[in-house]
PDB file of C-alpha atoms in Angstrom:
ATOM      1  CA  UNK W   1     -22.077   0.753  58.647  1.00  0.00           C
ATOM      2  CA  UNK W   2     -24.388  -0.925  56.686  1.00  0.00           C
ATOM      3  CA  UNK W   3     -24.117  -1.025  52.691  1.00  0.00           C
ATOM      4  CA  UNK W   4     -26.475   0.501  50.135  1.00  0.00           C
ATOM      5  CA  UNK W   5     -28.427  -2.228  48.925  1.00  0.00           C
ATOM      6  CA  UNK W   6     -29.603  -2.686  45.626  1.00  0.00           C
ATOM      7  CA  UNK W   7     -33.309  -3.200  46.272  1.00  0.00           C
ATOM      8  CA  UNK W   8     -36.778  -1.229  45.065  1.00  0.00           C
ATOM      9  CA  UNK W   9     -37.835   1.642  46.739  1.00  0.00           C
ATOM     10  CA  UNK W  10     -39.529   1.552  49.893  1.00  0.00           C
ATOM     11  CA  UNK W  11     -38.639  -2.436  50.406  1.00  0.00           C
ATOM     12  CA  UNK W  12     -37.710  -2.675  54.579  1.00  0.00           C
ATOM     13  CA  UNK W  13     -35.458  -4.849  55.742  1.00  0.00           C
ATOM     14  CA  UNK W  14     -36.929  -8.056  57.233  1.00  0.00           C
ATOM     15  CA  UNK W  15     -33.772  -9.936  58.613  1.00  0.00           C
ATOM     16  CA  UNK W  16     -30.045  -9.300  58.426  1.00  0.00           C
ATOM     17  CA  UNK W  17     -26.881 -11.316  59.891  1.00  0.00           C
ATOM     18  CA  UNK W  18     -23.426 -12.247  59.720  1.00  0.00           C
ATOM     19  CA  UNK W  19     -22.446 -16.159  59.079  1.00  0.00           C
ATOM     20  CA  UNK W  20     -20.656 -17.698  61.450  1.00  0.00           C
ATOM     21  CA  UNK W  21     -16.811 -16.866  60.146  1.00  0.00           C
ATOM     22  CA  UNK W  22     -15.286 -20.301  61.809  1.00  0.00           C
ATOM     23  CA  UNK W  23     -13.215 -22.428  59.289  1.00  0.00           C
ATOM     24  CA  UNK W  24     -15.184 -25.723  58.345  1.00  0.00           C
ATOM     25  CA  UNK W  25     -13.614 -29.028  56.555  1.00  0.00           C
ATOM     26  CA  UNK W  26     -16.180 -29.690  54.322  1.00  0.00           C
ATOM     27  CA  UNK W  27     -15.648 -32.960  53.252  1.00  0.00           C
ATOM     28  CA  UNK W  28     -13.819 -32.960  49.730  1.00  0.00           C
ATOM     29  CA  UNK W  29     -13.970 -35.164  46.561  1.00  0.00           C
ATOM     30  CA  UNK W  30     -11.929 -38.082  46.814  1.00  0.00           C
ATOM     31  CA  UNK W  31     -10.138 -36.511  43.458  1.00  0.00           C
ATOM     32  CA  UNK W  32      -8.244 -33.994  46.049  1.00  0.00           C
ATOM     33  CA  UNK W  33      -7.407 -35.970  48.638  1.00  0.00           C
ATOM     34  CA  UNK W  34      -5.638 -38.422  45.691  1.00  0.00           C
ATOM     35  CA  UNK W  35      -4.540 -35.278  44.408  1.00  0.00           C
ATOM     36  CA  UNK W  36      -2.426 -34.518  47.315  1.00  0.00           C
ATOM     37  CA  UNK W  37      -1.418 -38.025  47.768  1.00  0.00           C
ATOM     38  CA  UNK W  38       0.348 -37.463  44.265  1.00  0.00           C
ATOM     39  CA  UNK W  39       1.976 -34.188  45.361  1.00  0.00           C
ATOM     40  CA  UNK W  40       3.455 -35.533  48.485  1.00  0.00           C
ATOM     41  CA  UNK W  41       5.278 -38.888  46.025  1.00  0.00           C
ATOM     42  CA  UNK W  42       6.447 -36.011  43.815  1.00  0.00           C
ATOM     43  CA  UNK W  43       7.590 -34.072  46.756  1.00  0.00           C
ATOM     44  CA  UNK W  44       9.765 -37.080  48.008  1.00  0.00           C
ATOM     45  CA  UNK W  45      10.695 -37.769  44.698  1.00  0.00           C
ATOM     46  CA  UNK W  46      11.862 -34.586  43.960  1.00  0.00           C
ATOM     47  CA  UNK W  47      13.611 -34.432  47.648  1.00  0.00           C
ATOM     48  CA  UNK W  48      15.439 -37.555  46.463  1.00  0.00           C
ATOM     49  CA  UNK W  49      16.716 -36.198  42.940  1.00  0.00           C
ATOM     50  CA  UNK W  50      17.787 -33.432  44.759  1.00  0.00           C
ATOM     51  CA  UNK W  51      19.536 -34.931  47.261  1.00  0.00           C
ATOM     52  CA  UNK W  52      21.327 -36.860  44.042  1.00  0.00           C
ATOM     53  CA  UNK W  53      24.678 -35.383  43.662  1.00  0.00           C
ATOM     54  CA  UNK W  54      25.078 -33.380  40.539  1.00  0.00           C
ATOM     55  CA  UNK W  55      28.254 -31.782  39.729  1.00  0.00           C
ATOM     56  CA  UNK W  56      28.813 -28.328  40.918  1.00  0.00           C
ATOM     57  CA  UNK W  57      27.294 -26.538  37.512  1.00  0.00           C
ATOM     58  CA  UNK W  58      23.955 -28.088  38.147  1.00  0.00           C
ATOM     59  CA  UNK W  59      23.346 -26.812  40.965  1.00  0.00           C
ATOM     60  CA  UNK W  60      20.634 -24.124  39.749  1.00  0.00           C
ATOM     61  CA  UNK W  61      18.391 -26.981  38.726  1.00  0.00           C
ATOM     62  CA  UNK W  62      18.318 -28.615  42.032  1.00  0.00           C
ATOM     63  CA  UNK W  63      17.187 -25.302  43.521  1.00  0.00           C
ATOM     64  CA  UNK W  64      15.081 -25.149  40.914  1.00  0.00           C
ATOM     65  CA  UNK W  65      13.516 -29.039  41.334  1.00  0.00           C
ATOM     66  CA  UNK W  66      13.260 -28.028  45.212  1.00  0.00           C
ATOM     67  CA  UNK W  67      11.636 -24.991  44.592  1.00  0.00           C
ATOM     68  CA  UNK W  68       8.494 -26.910  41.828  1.00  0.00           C
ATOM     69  CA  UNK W  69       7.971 -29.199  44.266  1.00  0.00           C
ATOM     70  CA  UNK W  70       7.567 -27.555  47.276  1.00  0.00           C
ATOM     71  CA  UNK W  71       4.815 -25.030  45.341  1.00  0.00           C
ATOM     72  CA  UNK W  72       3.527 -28.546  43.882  1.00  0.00           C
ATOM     73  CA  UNK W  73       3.148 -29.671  47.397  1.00  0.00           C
ATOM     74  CA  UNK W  74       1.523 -25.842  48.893  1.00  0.00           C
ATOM     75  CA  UNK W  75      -1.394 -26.182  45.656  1.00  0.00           C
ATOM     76  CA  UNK W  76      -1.693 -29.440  47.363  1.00  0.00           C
ATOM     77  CA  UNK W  77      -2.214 -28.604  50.917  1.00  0.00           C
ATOM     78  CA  UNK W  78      -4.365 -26.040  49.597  1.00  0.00           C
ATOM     79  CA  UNK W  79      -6.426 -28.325  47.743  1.00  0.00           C
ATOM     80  CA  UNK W  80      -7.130 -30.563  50.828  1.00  0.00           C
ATOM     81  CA  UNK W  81      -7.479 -28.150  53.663  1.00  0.00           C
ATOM     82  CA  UNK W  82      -6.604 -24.132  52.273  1.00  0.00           C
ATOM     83  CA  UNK W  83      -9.838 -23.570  51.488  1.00  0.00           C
ATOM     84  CA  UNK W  84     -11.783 -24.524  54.479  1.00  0.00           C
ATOM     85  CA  UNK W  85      -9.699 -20.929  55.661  1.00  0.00           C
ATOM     86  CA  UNK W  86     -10.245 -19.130  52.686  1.00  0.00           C
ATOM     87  CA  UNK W  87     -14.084 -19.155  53.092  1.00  0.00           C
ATOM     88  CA  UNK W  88     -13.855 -18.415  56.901  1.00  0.00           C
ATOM     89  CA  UNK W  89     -12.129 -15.689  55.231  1.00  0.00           C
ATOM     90  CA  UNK W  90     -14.692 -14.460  53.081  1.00  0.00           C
ATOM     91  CA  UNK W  91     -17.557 -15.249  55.423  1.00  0.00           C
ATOM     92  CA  UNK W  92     -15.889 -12.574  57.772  1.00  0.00           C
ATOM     93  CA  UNK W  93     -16.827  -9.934  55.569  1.00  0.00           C
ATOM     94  CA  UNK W  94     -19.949 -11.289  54.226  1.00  0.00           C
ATOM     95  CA  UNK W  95     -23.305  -9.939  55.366  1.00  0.00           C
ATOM     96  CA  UNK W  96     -27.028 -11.094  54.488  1.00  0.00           C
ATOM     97  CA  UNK W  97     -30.263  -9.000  54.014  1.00  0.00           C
ATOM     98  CA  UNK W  98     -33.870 -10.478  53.503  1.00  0.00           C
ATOM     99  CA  UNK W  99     -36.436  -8.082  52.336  1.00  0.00           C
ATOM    100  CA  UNK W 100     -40.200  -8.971  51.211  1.00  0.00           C
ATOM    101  CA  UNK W 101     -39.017  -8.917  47.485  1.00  0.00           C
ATOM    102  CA  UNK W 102     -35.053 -10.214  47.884  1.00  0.00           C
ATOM    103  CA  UNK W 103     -32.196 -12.250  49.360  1.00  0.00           C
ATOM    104  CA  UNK W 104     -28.889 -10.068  49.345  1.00  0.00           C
ATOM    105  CA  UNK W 105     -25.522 -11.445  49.755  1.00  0.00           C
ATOM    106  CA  UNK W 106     -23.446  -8.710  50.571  1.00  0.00           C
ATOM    107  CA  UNK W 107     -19.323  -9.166  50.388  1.00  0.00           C
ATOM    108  CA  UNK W 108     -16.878  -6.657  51.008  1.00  0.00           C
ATOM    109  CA  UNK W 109     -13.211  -7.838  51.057  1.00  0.00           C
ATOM    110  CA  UNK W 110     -10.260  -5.598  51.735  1.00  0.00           C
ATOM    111  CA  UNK W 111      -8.759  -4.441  48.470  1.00  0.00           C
ATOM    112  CA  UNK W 112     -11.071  -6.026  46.400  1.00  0.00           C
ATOM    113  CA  UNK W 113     -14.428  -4.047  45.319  1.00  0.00           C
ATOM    114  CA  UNK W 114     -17.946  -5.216  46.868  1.00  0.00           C
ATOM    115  CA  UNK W 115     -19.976  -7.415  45.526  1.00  0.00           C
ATOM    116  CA  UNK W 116     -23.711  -7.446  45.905  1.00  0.00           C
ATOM    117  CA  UNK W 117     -26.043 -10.428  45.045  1.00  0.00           C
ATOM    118  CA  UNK W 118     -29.467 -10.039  45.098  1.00  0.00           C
ATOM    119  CA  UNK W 119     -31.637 -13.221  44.197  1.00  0.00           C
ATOM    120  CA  UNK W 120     -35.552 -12.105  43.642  1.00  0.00           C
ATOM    121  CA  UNK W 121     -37.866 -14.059  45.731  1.00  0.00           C
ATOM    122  CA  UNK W 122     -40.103 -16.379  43.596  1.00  0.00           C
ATOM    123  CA  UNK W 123     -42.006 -19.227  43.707  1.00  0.00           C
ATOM    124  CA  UNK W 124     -40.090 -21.403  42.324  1.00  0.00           C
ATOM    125  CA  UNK W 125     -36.968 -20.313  44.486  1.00  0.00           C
ATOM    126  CA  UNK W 126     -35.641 -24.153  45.477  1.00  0.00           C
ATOM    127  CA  UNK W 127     -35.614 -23.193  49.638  1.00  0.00           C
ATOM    128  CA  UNK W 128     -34.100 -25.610  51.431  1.00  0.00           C
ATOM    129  CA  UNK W 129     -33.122 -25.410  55.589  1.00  0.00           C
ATOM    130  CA  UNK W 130     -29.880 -27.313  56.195  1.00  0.00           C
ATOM    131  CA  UNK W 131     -29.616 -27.428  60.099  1.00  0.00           C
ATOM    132  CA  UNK W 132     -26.337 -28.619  60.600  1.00  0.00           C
ATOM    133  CA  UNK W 133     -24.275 -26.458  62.950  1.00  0.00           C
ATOM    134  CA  UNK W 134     -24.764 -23.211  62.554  1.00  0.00           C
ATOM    135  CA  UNK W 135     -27.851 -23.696  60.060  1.00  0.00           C
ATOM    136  CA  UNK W 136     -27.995 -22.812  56.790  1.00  0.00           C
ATOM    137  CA  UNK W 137     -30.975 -21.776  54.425  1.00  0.00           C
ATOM    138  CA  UNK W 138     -30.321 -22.912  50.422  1.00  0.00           C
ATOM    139  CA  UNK W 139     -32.298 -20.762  47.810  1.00  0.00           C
ATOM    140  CA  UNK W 140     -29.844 -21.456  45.084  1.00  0.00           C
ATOM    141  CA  UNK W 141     -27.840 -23.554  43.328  1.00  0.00           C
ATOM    142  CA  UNK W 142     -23.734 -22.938  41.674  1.00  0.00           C
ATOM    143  CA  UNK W 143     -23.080 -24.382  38.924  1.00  0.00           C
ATOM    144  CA  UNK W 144     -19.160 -26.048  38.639  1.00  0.00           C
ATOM    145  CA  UNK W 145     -17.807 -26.473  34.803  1.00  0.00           C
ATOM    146  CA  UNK W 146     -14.207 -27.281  33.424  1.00  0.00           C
ATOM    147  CA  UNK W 147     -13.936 -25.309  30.633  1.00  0.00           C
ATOM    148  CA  UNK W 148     -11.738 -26.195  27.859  1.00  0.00           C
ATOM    149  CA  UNK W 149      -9.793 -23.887  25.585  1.00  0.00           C
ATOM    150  CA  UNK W 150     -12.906 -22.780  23.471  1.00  0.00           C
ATOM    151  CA  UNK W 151     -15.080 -21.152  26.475  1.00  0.00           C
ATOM    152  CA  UNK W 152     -18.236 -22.596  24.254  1.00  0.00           C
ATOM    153  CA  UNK W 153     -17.262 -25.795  25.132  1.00  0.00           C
ATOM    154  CA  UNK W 154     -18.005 -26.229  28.933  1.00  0.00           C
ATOM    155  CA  UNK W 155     -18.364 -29.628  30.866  1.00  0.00           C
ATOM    156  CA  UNK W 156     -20.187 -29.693  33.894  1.00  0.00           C
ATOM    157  CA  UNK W 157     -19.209 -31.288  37.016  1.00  0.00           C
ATOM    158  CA  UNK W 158     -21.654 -30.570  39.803  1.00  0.00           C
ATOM    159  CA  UNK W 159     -23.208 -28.094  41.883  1.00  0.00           C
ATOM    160  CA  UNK W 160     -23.940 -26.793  45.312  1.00  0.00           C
ATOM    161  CA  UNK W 161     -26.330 -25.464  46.889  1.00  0.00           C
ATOM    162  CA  UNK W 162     -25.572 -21.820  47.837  1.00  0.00           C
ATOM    163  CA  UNK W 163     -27.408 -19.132  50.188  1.00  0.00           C
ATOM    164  CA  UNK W 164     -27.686 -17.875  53.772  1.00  0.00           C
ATOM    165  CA  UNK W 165     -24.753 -19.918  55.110  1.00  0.00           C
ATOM    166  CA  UNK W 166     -23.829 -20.956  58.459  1.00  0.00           C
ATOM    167  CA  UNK W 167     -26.374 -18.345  60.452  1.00  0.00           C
ATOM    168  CA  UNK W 168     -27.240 -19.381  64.388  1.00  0.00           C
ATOM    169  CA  UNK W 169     -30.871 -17.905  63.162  1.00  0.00           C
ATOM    170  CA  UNK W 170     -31.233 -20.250  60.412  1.00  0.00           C
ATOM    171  CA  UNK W 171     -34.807 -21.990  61.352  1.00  0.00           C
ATOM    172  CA  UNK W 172     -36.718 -17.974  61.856  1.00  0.00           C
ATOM    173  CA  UNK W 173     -34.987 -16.874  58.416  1.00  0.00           C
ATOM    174  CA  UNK W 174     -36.480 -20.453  56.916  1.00  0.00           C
ATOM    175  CA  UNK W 175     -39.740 -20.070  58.048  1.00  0.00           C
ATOM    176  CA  UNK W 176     -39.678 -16.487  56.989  1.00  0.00           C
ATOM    177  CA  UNK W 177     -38.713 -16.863  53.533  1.00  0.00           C
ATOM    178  CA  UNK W 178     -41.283 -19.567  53.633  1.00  0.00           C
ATOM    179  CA  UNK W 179     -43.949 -17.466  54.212  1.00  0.00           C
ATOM    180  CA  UNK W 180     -42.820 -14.429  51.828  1.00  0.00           C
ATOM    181  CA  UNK W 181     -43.143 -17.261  49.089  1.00  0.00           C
ATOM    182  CA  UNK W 182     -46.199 -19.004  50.263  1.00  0.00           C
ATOM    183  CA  UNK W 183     -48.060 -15.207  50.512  1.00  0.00           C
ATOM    184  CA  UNK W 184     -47.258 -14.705  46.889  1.00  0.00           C
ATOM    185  CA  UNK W 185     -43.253 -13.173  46.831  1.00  0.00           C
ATOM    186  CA  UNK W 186     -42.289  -9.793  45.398  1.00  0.00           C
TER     187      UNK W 186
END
């Protein structure tokens, strides 16, 4: 069933498709893969005070030392390879829609409530075809900040480029939204 989507009256639909929903291993900033190099040392460290004999009354805190560093080492794992399944995840229930006026990013996760993106074609929309595997077609950018206690006070790290990822029709969409722009979009 398709969604309602949030466009102007009268606007067909031009293109719609699914991303491919197969997990990818992006690769990752050095910073996680040293991150989980850390986890694992405190994992065997913690193994090894564990494994230290305490007397009887103590031990609730090597349950308790067992216990923070196995979670220590699951954020870890996570970190270096969870997420490559947790956007297969999301891609499964991600849809995209291309009229003459919008891109729409449709997701609709189980148990959570749907989220619709539209992103008004412009001129000075940065398109950009990535053709690697199942192709993708950029049209905007996320912006990644660490923010610190005072929400004001924001530090950016880097962005990437977001859009129609991972569709098998990625060179037609391309050349479509090429033209919508080049004839003057919206």
């Amino acid at each position: 069933m398709a969604p309602p989507l949030p466009h102007a009256g009268g606007d067909e639909i031009l293109w719609q498709g699914r991303p491919d929903t197969a997990p990818t291993l992006h690769p990752r900033p050095p910073s996680s893969v040293i991150f989980f190099d850390l986890l694992l040392v405190l994992y065997a460290g913690g193994t090894f005070v564990a494994a230290i004999p305490f007397d009887p009354g103590a031990l609730w805190l090597k349950a308790l030392l067992l216990v923070l560093f196995a979670l220590m080492l699951l954020v870890g794992l996570d970190r270096v390879g969870g997420y490559a399944l947790r956007r297969g995840l999301v891609r499964r229930y991600t849809r995209y829609f291309l009229t003459r006026r919008q891109a729409i990013i449709y997701v609709d996760l189980p148990l959570l409530p749907a989220r619709i993106e539209t992103h008004d074609l412009v001129a000075t929309m940065p398109l950009t075809l990535d053709r690697h595997g199942p192709g993708s077609v950029w049209f905007a950018r996320r912006h990644h900040a660490l923010l610190s206690d005072d929400a004001l006070i924001r530090t950016e790290i880097g962005s990437t480029p977001y859009g129609f990822d991972r569709i098998h029709d990625a060179d037609r969409v391309y050349r479509m939204m090429s033209e919508i722009l080049r004839d003057g979009a919206g």
